[in-house]
CSV table of C-alpha atoms in Angstrom, one decimal:
chain,number,residue,atom,x,y,z
A,1,ASP,CA,-44.4,317.0,238.4
A,2,GLY,CA,-45.1,315.1,241.6
A,3,HIS,CA,-41.7,313.4,241.9
A,4,PHE,CA,-39.2,314.0,244.6
A,5,GLY,CA,-35.6,314.6,243.5
A,6,TRP,CA,-34.4,312.8,246.6
A,7,PHE,CA,-35.5,309.5,245.1
A,8,GLU,CA,-34.3,310.2,241.5
A,9,GLY,CA,-32.1,307.3,240.3
A,10,PHE,CA,-33.1,305.0,243.2
A,11,ASN,CA,-33.2,301.3,242.3
A,12,TRP,CA,-36.7,300.5,243.3
A,13,GLU,CA,-36.6,297.2,241.6
A,14,GLY,CA,-33.5,296.2,243.6
A,15,LEU,CA,-35.3,297.2,246.7
A,16,ARG,CA,-38.4,295.1,245.8
A,17,LYS,CA,-36.2,292.1,244.9
A,18,GLY,CA,-33.9,292.5,248.0
A,19,THR,CA,-30.8,292.8,245.8
A,20,LEU,CA,-29.5,296.2,246.8
A,21,THR,CA,-25.9,296.4,248.1
A,22,PRO,CA,-25.9,297.9,251.6
A,23,PRO,CA,-23.7,300.9,252.1
A,24,ILE,CA,-22.2,299.5,255.3
A,25,ILE,CA,-21.7,295.8,256.1
A,26,PRO,CA,-20.7,295.5,259.8
A,27,SER,CA,-18.3,292.9,261.0
A,28,VAL,CA,-20.2,290.4,263.3
A,29,ALA,CA,-18.3,287.7,265.1
A,30,SER,CA,-21.3,285.6,266.3
A,31,PRO,CA,-25.1,285.7,266.5
A,32,THR,CA,-24.8,287.3,270.0
A,33,ASP,CA,-22.1,289.9,269.0
A,34,THR,CA,-23.3,293.3,270.1
A,35,SER,CA,-20.0,295.2,269.5
A,36,ASN,CA,-21.6,297.3,266.8
A,37,PHE,CA,-24.1,298.8,269.3
A,38,ASP,CA,-23.5,301.5,271.9
A,39,SER,CA,-23.3,300.5,275.6
A,40,PHE,CA,-25.7,302.0,278.1
A,41,PRO,CA,-26.0,301.6,281.9
A,42,GLU,CA,-28.7,299.3,283.2
A,43,ASP,CA,-32.0,301.0,283.9
A,44,SER,CA,-32.2,301.4,287.7
A,45,ASP,CA,-35.6,303.2,287.8
A,46,GLU,CA,-38.3,301.3,289.6
A,47,PRO,CA,-41.4,300.7,287.5
A,48,PRO,CA,-44.3,303.1,288.2
A,49,PRO,CA,-47.0,301.8,290.6
A,50,ASP,CA,-50.1,300.2,289.1
A,51,ASP,CA,-52.8,302.8,288.3
A,52,ASN,CA,-56.0,301.3,289.7
A,53,SER,CA,-58.0,304.6,289.4
A,54,GLY,CA,-60.4,303.0,286.9
A,55,TRP,CA,-59.8,305.6,284.2
A,56,ASP,CA,-59.9,302.9,281.6
A,57,ILE,CA,-63.0,301.0,282.8
A,58,ASP,CA,-65.0,301.9,279.6
A,59,PHE,CA,-62.3,300.4,277.4
């Protein structure tokens, strides 16, 4: 019938109005609190050298 069962019962009006209740509300201590994100080491790779081959001259 053209409908996906995955979306059956979904509150589309709530989505449109922005009134849906989120399934998870993380605790945030301040505007700069990143405790809810994973930590990764700094990127130590050097940027690649500039490509001055002219491959993009026609753009």
